PDB file of C-alpha atoms and ligand atoms in Angstrom:
ATOM      1  CA  MET A 988      -0.024  -0.233  -0.605  1.00 46.00           C
ATOM      2  CA  TYR A 989       1.283   3.907  -0.989  1.00 49.00           C
ATOM      3  CA  ILE A 990       1.223   5.920   2.588  1.00 52.00           C
ATOM      4  CA  GLU A 991       2.014   9.696   1.047  1.00 54.00           C
ATOM      5  CA  ALA A 992       5.551  10.726   3.569  1.00 55.00           C
ATOM      6  CA  GLU A 993       3.656  12.032   5.736  1.00 66.00           C
ATOM      7  CA  ASN A 994       6.344  15.704   7.490  1.00 91.00           C
ATOM      8  CA  GLU A 995       8.423  14.697   9.763  1.00 93.00           C
ATOM      9  CA  LEU A 996       6.072  15.862  12.838  1.00 96.00           C
ATOM     10  CA  LEU A 997       3.610  14.088  12.853  1.00 96.00           C
ATOM     11  CA  GLN A 998       6.235  10.674  12.294  1.00 95.00           C
ATOM     12  CA  ARG A 999       8.299  11.530  14.996  1.00 96.00           C
ATOM     13  CA  TYR A1000       4.577  12.138  16.604  1.00 97.00           C
ATOM     14  CA  HIS A1001       3.460   8.828  15.828  1.00 96.00           C
ATOM     15  CA  ARG A1002       6.381   6.993  16.404  1.00 96.00           C
ATOM     16  CA  LEU A1003       6.725   8.829  20.199  1.00 97.00           C
ATOM     17  CA  SER A1004       2.801   7.997  20.665  1.00 95.00           C
ATOM     18  CA  GLN A1005       3.109   4.458  20.582  1.00 94.00           C
ATOM     19  CA  GLU A1006       6.374   3.957  21.877  1.00 95.00           C
ATOM     20  CA  VAL A1007       4.774   5.510  24.669  1.00 96.00           C
ATOM     21  CA  ARG A1008       1.527   2.786  24.618  1.00 93.00           C
ATOM     22  CA  GLN A1009       4.024   0.384  24.342  1.00 93.00           C
ATOM     23  CA  LEU A1010       6.301   1.055  26.788  1.00 94.00           C
ATOM     24  CA  SER A1011       3.380   2.177  29.355  1.00 91.00           C
ATOM     25  CA  GLY A1012       1.076  -1.434  27.887  1.00 82.00           C
ATOM     26  CA  ARG A1013      -2.020  -2.081  27.941  1.00 71.00           C
ATOM     27  CA  PRO A1014      -4.709   0.225  29.250  1.00 69.00           C
ATOM     28  CA  SER A1015      -1.793   1.841  28.430  1.00 73.00           C
ATOM     29  CA  THR A1016      -2.259   4.745  31.182  1.00 85.00           C
ATOM     30  CA  VAL A1017      -0.053   7.148  30.553  1.00 96.00           C
ATOM     31  CA  ARG A1018      -0.079  10.261  29.277  1.00 97.00           C
ATOM     32  CA  LEU A1019       1.995  11.961  26.468  1.00 98.00           C
ATOM     33  CA  LEU A1020       1.995  15.521  26.615  1.00 98.00           C
ATOM     34  CA  ALA A1021       3.737  17.678  24.077  1.00 98.00           C
ATOM     35  CA  VAL A1022       5.542  20.436  25.636  1.00 98.00           C
ATOM     36  CA  SER A1023       5.752  23.127  22.715  1.00 98.00           C
ATOM     37  CA  LYS A1024       7.591  26.023  24.092  1.00 98.00           C
ATOM     38  CA  THR A1025       9.480  28.023  21.768  1.00 97.00           C
ATOM     39  CA  LYS A1026       8.231  26.322  19.111  1.00 97.00           C
ATOM     40  CA  PRO A1027       5.271  27.905  16.624  1.00 97.00           C
ATOM     41  CA  VAL A1028       1.638  27.051  17.165  1.00 98.00           C
ATOM     42  CA  GLN A1029       1.706  25.920  13.125  1.00 97.00           C
ATOM     43  CA  MET A1030       3.389  22.698  14.455  1.00 97.00           C
ATOM     44  CA  ILE A1031       0.260  23.067  18.021  1.00 98.00           C
ATOM     45  CA  LYS A1032      -1.799  22.862  15.434  1.00 98.00           C
ATOM     46  CA  GLU A1033      -0.713  19.640  13.466  1.00 97.00           C
ATOM     47  CA  LEU A1034      -0.343  18.078  15.747  1.00 98.00           C
ATOM     48  CA  PHE A1035      -3.745  18.920  17.746  1.00 98.00           C
ATOM     49  CA  ASP A1036      -5.503  18.021  14.457  1.00 97.00           C
ATOM     50  CA  CYS A1037      -3.747  14.321  14.889  1.00 96.00           C
ATOM     51  CA  GLY A1038      -4.999  13.047  17.928  1.00 96.00           C
ATOM     52  CA  GLN A1039      -2.770  15.096  20.418  1.00 98.00           C
ATOM     53  CA  ALA A1040      -4.748  16.783  22.971  1.00 97.00           C
ATOM     54  CA  ALA A1041      -2.577  18.437  25.225  1.00 98.00           C
ATOM     55  CA  PHE A1042       0.399  20.736  25.603  1.00 99.00           C
ATOM     56  CA  GLY A1043       2.715  22.467  28.132  1.00 98.00           C
ATOM     57  CA  GLU A1044       4.335  25.540  28.243  1.00 98.00           C
ATOM     58  CA  ASN A1045       7.096  26.513  30.424  1.00 98.00           C
ATOM     59  CA  ARG A1046       6.678  30.656  30.388  1.00 98.00           C
ATOM     60  CA  VAL A1047       3.703  32.618  31.034  1.00 98.00           C
ATOM     61  CA  GLN A1048       3.776  34.952  28.304  1.00 98.00           C
ATOM     62  CA  GLU A1049       4.230  32.825  25.807  1.00 98.00           C
ATOM     63  CA  LEU A1050       1.653  30.740  26.864  1.00 98.00           C
ATOM     64  CA  ARG A1051      -1.344  33.451  27.277  1.00 98.00           C
ATOM     65  CA  GLU A1052       0.120  34.615  23.241  1.00 98.00           C
ATOM     66  CA  LYS A1053      -0.649  30.873  21.918  1.00 98.00           C
ATOM     67  CA  TYR A1054      -3.545  30.682  23.820  1.00 98.00           C
ATOM     68  CA  ARG A1055      -4.736  33.545  22.418  1.00 98.00           C
ATOM     69  CA  PHE A1056      -3.620  32.606  19.034  1.00 98.00           C
ATOM     70  CA  PHE A1057      -5.223  30.255  19.207  1.00 98.00           C
ATOM     71  CA  GLU A1058      -8.666  32.121  19.765  1.00 98.00           C
ATOM     72  CA  GLU A1059      -7.876  34.500  17.383  1.00 98.00           C
ATOM     73  CA  GLN A1060      -8.152  31.858  14.131  1.00 98.00           C
ATOM     74  CA  GLY A1061     -11.465  30.057  15.978  1.00 98.00           C
ATOM     75  CA  TRP A1062      -9.027  27.455  16.451  1.00 98.00           C
ATOM     76  CA  THR A1063     -10.435  24.657  19.041  1.00 98.00           C
ATOM     77  CA  GLN A1064      -8.070  25.598  22.371  1.00 98.00           C
ATOM     78  CA  PRO A1065      -5.709  21.821  22.802  1.00 98.00           C
ATOM     79  CA  GLN A1066      -5.159  21.776  26.957  1.00 98.00           C
ATOM     80  CA  TRP A1067      -2.777  24.142  28.477  1.00 99.00           C
ATOM     81  CA  HIS A1068      -0.736  22.395  30.925  1.00 99.00           C
ATOM     82  CA  LEU A1069       1.953  24.810  32.568  1.00 98.00           C
ATOM     83  CA  ILE A1070       4.958  23.281  33.708  1.00 98.00           C
ATOM     84  CA  GLY A1071       7.788  26.268  34.469  1.00 97.00           C
ATOM     85  CA  HIS A1072       7.317  27.897  37.128  1.00 97.00           C
ATOM     86  CA  LEU A1073       4.576  29.914  37.993  1.00 98.00           C
ATOM     87  CA  GLN A1074       5.306  33.563  39.755  1.00 98.00           C
ATOM     88  CA  ARG A1075       2.036  34.344  41.738  1.00 98.00           C
ATOM     89  CA  ASN A1076       1.468  37.891  39.624  1.00 98.00           C
ATOM     90  CA  LYS A1077       1.175  36.116  36.864  1.00 98.00           C
ATOM     91  CA  VAL A1078      -1.822  33.127  38.156  1.00 98.00           C
ATOM     92  CA  LYS A1079      -4.443  35.549  36.901  1.00 98.00           C
ATOM     93  CA  TYR A1080      -3.560  35.415  33.430  1.00 98.00           C
ATOM     94  CA  ILE A1081      -4.127  31.606  32.978  1.00 98.00           C
ATOM     95  CA  ALA A1082      -6.440  30.733  36.253  1.00 98.00           C
ATOM     96  CA  PRO A1083      -9.516  30.774  32.910  1.00 98.00           C
ATOM     97  CA  TYR A1084      -8.568  27.940  31.447  1.00 98.00           C
ATOM     98  CA  ILE A1085      -5.579  26.547  32.945  1.00 98.00           C
ATOM     99  CA  GLU A1086      -6.423  22.461  32.656  1.00 98.00           C
ATOM    100  CA  LEU A1087      -3.145  21.196  34.336  1.00 98.00           C
ATOM    101  CA  ILE A1088      -0.662  23.380  36.334  1.00 98.00           C
ATOM    102  CA  HIS A1089       2.393  21.103  37.773  1.00 98.00           C
ATOM    103  CA  SER A1090       5.166  23.341  38.866  1.00 98.00           C
ATOM    104  CA  VAL A1091       3.332  24.577  42.481  1.00 98.00           C
ATOM    105  CA  ASP A1092       6.464  24.775  45.497  1.00 97.00           C
ATOM    106  CA  SER A1093       4.553  27.501  47.641  1.00 98.00           C
ATOM    107  CA  LEU A1094       1.768  27.780  49.662  1.00 98.00           C
ATOM    108  CA  ASP A1095       1.855  31.211  48.362  1.00 98.00           C
ATOM    109  CA  LEU A1096       1.164  30.917  45.058  1.00 98.00           C
ATOM    110  CA  ALA A1097      -0.716  27.726  45.425  1.00 98.00           C
ATOM    111  CA  ALA A1098      -3.556  30.241  47.517  1.00 98.00           C
ATOM    112  CA  GLU A1099      -3.241  33.119  44.756  1.00 98.00           C
ATOM    113  CA  ILE A1100      -4.185  30.730  42.435  1.00 98.00           C
ATOM    114  CA  SER A1101      -6.886  29.495  44.719  1.00 98.00           C
ATOM    115  CA  ARG A1102      -8.214  32.719  45.014  1.00 98.00           C
ATOM    116  CA  GLN A1103      -7.748  33.417  40.604  1.00 98.00           C
ATOM    117  CA  ALA A1104      -9.592  29.781  41.129  1.00 98.00           C
ATOM    118  CA  LEU A1105     -13.148  31.322  43.928  1.00 98.00           C
ATOM    119  CA  LEU A1106     -12.830  34.084  40.880  1.00 98.00           C
ATOM    120  CA  TYR A1107     -14.006  32.367  37.529  1.00 98.00           C
ATOM    121  CA  HIS A1108     -15.475  29.497  39.697  1.00 98.00           C
ATOM    122  CA  ARG A1109     -13.479  27.149  38.922  1.00 98.00           C
ATOM    123  CA  VAL A1110     -11.285  24.462  40.553  1.00 98.00           C
ATOM    124  CA  ILE A1111      -7.818  24.259  39.636  1.00 98.00           C
ATOM    125  CA  PRO A1112      -6.033  21.383  39.183  1.00 98.00           C
ATOM    126  CA  ILE A1113      -2.138  21.452  40.616  1.00 98.00           C
ATOM    127  CA  LEU A1114      -0.021  18.819  40.581  1.00 98.00           C
ATOM    128  CA  ILE A1115       3.301  19.793  43.206  1.00 98.00           C
ATOM    129  CA  GLU A1116       7.116  20.223  42.173  1.00 98.00           C
ATOM    130  CA  VAL A1117       9.465  17.938  44.015  1.00 98.00           C
ATOM    131  CA  ASN A1118      13.773  18.592  43.998  1.00 97.00           C
ATOM    132  CA  VAL A1119      13.262  14.406  43.949  1.00 97.00           C
ATOM    133  CA  ALA A1120      17.724  14.855  43.065  1.00 93.00           C
ATOM    134  CA  GLN A1121      17.953  18.006  45.513  1.00 93.00           C
ATOM    135  CA  GLU A1122      19.522  20.863  43.086  1.00 89.00           C
ATOM    136  CA  ASP A1123      21.083  24.041  43.745  1.00 87.00           C
ATOM    137  CA  SER A1124      19.501  25.765  39.710  1.00 84.00           C
ATOM    138  CA  LYS A1125      16.142  23.220  40.368  1.00 87.00           C
ATOM    139  CA  PHE A1126      12.798  24.679  42.090  1.00 94.00           C
ATOM    140  CA  GLY A1127      10.079  22.057  44.773  1.00 97.00           C
ATOM    141  CA  ILE A1128      10.099  21.550  47.462  1.00 98.00           C
ATOM    142  CA  THR A1129      11.683  18.060  49.566  1.00 97.00           C
ATOM    143  CA  VAL A1130      10.832  14.406  49.381  1.00 97.00           C
ATOM    144  CA  ASP A1131      10.490  15.241  54.048  1.00 97.00           C
ATOM    145  CA  GLU A1132       8.207  18.482  52.418  1.00 97.00           C
ATOM    146  CA  VAL A1133       6.031  16.657  50.442  1.00 97.00           C
ATOM    147  CA  GLU A1134       3.553  15.060  53.503  1.00 97.00           C
ATOM    148  CA  SER A1135       2.902  18.552  54.500  1.00 97.00           C
ATOM    149  CA  PHE A1136       3.591  20.516  51.730  1.00 98.00           C
ATOM    150  CA  VAL A1137       0.097  18.089  50.761  1.00 97.00           C
ATOM    151  CA  ARG A1138      -1.486  18.531  54.010  1.00 97.00           C
ATOM    152  CA  ALA A1139      -1.222  22.093  54.019  1.00 97.00           C
ATOM    153  CA  LEU A1140      -2.639  23.175  50.133  1.00 96.00           C
ATOM    154  CA  ALA A1141      -5.530  20.384  50.416  1.00 93.00           C
ATOM    155  CA  VAL A1142      -7.229  22.795  52.896  1.00 94.00           C
ATOM    156  CA  LEU A1143      -7.416  25.879  50.258  1.00 97.00           C
ATOM    157  CA  PRO A1144     -10.414  25.782  48.355  1.00 97.00           C
ATOM    158  CA  GLY A1145     -10.217  26.356  44.485  1.00 97.00           C
ATOM    159  CA  ILE A1146      -7.636  23.518  43.645  1.00 97.00           C
ATOM    160  CA  CYS A1147      -7.453  20.383  44.153  1.00 97.00           C
ATOM    161  CA  VAL A1148      -3.198  18.274  44.586  1.00 97.00           C
ATOM    162  CA  LYS A1149      -3.627  16.133  41.620  1.00 97.00           C
ATOM    163  CA  GLY A1150      -0.201  13.941  42.489  1.00 98.00           C
ATOM    164  CA  LEU A1151       3.667  14.978  42.158  1.00 98.00           C
ATOM    165  CA  MET A1152       6.599  16.272  39.215  1.00 98.00           C
ATOM    166  CA  THR A1153       9.462  16.467  38.604  1.00 98.00           C
ATOM    167  CA  VAL A1154      12.548  17.954  36.480  1.00 97.00           C
ATOM    168  CA  ALA A1155      15.462  15.578  36.569  1.00 97.00           C
ATOM    169  CA  PRO A1156      18.852  16.218  36.207  1.00 96.00           C
ATOM    170  CA  PHE A1157      19.666  15.821  32.195  1.00 94.00           C
ATOM    171  CA  VAL A1158      22.073  12.622  31.997  1.00 96.00           C
ATOM    172  CA  ASP A1159      24.033  11.441  29.129  1.00 95.00           C
ATOM    173  CA  ASP A1160      22.943   7.763  30.548  1.00 98.00           C
ATOM    174  CA  PRO A1161      19.170   7.906  31.696  1.00 98.00           C
ATOM    175  CA  GLU A1162      18.929   5.067  33.934  1.00 98.00           C
ATOM    176  CA  GLU A1163      21.443   7.645  36.804  1.00 98.00           C
ATOM    177  CA  ASN A1164      18.199   8.822  36.499  1.00 98.00           C
ATOM    178  CA  ARG A1165      16.271   5.328  37.602  1.00 98.00           C
ATOM    179  CA  TRP A1166      16.536   6.060  41.543  1.00 98.00           C
ATOM    180  CA  ILE A1167      15.311   9.622  41.417  1.00 98.00           C
ATOM    181  CA  PHE A1168      11.969   8.494  39.935  1.00 98.00           C
ATOM    182  CA  ARG A1169      10.850   5.202  41.904  1.00 98.00           C
ATOM    183  CA  LYS A1170      12.039   7.491  44.800  1.00 98.00           C
ATOM    184  CA  LEU A1171       9.232  10.331  43.914  1.00 98.00           C
ATOM    185  CA  HIS A1172       6.965   7.598  42.769  1.00 98.00           C
ATOM    186  CA  GLU A1173       7.504   5.940  46.449  1.00 98.00           C
ATOM    187  CA  ILE A1174       6.740   9.767  47.361  1.00 98.00           C
ATOM    188  CA  PHE A1175       3.244   9.241  45.125  1.00 98.00           C
ATOM    189  CA  ILE A1176       1.816   5.526  46.506  1.00 97.00           C
ATOM    190  CA  ASP A1177       2.813   7.147  50.577  1.00 97.00           C
ATOM    191  CA  ILE A1178       0.789   9.882  49.703  1.00 97.00           C
ATOM    192  CA  GLN A1179      -1.313   8.365  48.243  1.00 96.00           C
ATOM    193  CA  GLN A1180      -2.616   6.408  50.686  1.00 95.00           C
ATOM    194  CA  LYS A1181      -3.044   8.450  53.048  1.00 95.00           C
ATOM    195  CA  ASN A1182      -6.275   9.286  51.528  1.00 92.00           C
ATOM    196  CA  ILE A1183      -5.602  13.121  52.464  1.00 93.00           C
ATOM    197  CA  ASP A1184      -9.252  15.803  52.475  1.00 86.00           C
ATOM    198  CA  ASN A1185      -9.509  16.373  48.394  1.00 84.00           C
ATOM    199  CA  THR A1186      -7.074  15.317  47.577  1.00 92.00           C
ATOM    200  CA  CYS A1187      -6.836  12.957  45.055  1.00 94.00           C
ATOM    201  CA  ILE A1188      -3.324  12.365  43.802  1.00 96.00           C
ATOM    202  CA  CYS A1189      -3.213   9.973  40.896  1.00 96.00           C
ATOM    203  CA  GLU A1190      -1.218  12.023  38.585  1.00 98.00           C
ATOM    204  CA  LEU A1191       3.079  11.116  38.276  1.00 98.00           C
ATOM    205  CA  SER A1192       4.607  13.853  35.779  1.00 98.00           C
ATOM    206  CA  MET A1193       8.125  12.569  35.148  1.00 98.00           C
ATOM    207  CA  GLY A1194      11.161  12.074  32.013  1.00 98.00           C
ATOM    208  CA  MET A1195      11.326  14.260  29.413  1.00 98.00           C
ATOM    209  CA  SER A1196      13.259  13.375  25.814  1.00 98.00           C
ATOM    210  CA  ASN A1197      16.410  11.795  27.376  1.00 97.00           C
ATOM    211  CA  ASP A1198      14.588  10.126  30.174  1.00 98.00           C
ATOM    212  CA  TYR A1199      10.955   9.541  29.270  1.00 98.00           C
ATOM    213  CA  ALA A1200      11.581   4.853  28.795  1.00 97.00           C
ATOM    214  CA  VAL A1201      12.921   4.797  32.151  1.00 98.00           C
ATOM    215  CA  ALA A1202      10.177   7.690  33.762  1.00 98.00           C
ATOM    216  CA  ILE A1203       7.801   5.186  32.311  1.00 97.00           C
ATOM    217  CA  GLU A1204       9.072   1.565  33.758  1.00 96.00           C
ATOM    218  CA  GLU A1205       8.354   3.330  36.347  1.00 97.00           C
ATOM    219  CA  GLY A1206       4.858   4.124  37.408  1.00 96.00           C
ATOM    220  CA  ALA A1207       4.472   8.033  34.975  1.00 98.00           C
ATOM    221  CA  THR A1208       1.239   8.807  34.312  1.00 97.00           C
ATOM    222  CA  ILE A1209       2.666  12.110  32.748  1.00 98.00           C
ATOM    223  CA  VAL A1210       5.887  12.176  30.164  1.00 98.00           C
ATOM    224  CA  ARG A1211       6.603  15.544  29.247  1.00 98.00           C
ATOM    225  CA  ILE A1212       8.278  15.552  25.471  1.00 98.00           C
ATOM    226  CA  GLY A1213      10.000  18.602  24.067  1.00 98.00           C
ATOM    227  CA  SER A1214      12.687  18.289  21.471  1.00 97.00           C
ATOM    228  CA  SER A1215      12.497  14.311  21.111  1.00 97.00           C
ATOM    229  CA  LEU A1216       9.067  15.168  19.555  1.00 97.00           C
ATOM    230  CA  PHE A1217       9.052  18.971  18.342  1.00 96.00           C
ATOM    231  CA  GLY A1218      13.560  19.000  17.025  1.00 92.00           C
ATOM    232  CA  SER A1219      16.004  20.912  18.965  1.00 91.00           C
ATOM    233  CA  ARG A1220      14.910  24.253  20.457  1.00 88.00           C
TER     234      ARG A1220
HETATM  235  C1  PLP B 567      11.399  22.013  28.785  1.00 61.12           C
HETATM  236  C2  PLP B 567      10.410  21.024  29.404  1.00 61.12           C
HETATM  237  C3  PLP B 567      10.606  19.735  29.015  1.00 61.12           C
HETATM  238  C4  PLP B 567      10.685  18.775  27.877  1.00 61.12           C
HETATM  239  O1  PLP B 567      12.125  19.458  28.058  1.00 61.12           O
HETATM  240  P1  PLP B 567      12.665  18.375  26.772  1.00 61.12           P
HETATM  241  O2  PLP B 567      13.951  17.260  27.260  1.00 61.12           O
HETATM  242  O3  PLP B 567      12.924  18.598  25.444  1.00 61.12           O
HETATM  243  O4  PLP B 567      11.672  16.446  26.191  1.00 61.12           O
HETATM  244  C5  PLP B 567       9.801  19.368  30.239  1.00 61.12           C
HETATM  245  N1  PLP B 567       9.102  19.699  31.942  1.00 61.12           N
HETATM  246  C6  PLP B 567       9.739  21.235  31.845  1.00 61.12           C
HETATM  247  C7  PLP B 567       9.522  21.085  33.573  1.00 61.12           C
HETATM  248  C8  PLP B 567      10.457  22.204  30.591  1.00 61.12           C
HETATM  249  O5  PLP B 567      10.699  22.707  31.245  1.00 61.12           O
END
């Protein structure tokens, strides 16, 4: 059968989604988040039209511009996830539509998300960013703080704690990050079993282009993939 050659983006997308499906077993419990930072809206639209539901951005300004572009074109919006560090004063810009915020790491930030969520009459799902590797350069709370932090957030209206996220170091051999993913998975199971009110701990966001296979083996439910999908930045 002759199949017209697809462009490289779509080829990479189909290959990657198939691989994620295979690694995660059946029925698949792992979602692919397409990390579209620095990439043009046309590429996002192309993948969205092929069935990719969710896109991750790390900067509020860029996310707003892309959101607005979709709006101006009259296109259906994809699900937008914020994966990068979020400043309190920028929450208001994304509060009406953000699908999931992966990077909550302070009570002040969570309180502002809560406040904005109430203004927009919605519940905003969030993940807690954990700096498992304890890198100075990274955001996130420490492993020891997770439980008390979840308990502190659980009382805030308008937000729902959905799980945990980590950004692992960039390493040559993804095996070097396995302990990080395993550790976060342990904490995830632990917190899940505590059944804290107003939480629904079901998402584990870990693994990027370089190490998503290892992250899936260790229990990721969302992998955040940029360069392997869109090409290098
Ligand atoms: C950029 C980014 C990614 C994707 O990184 P790639 O290595 O390009 O797949 C994932 N998570 C976060 C938080 C990012 O900032």
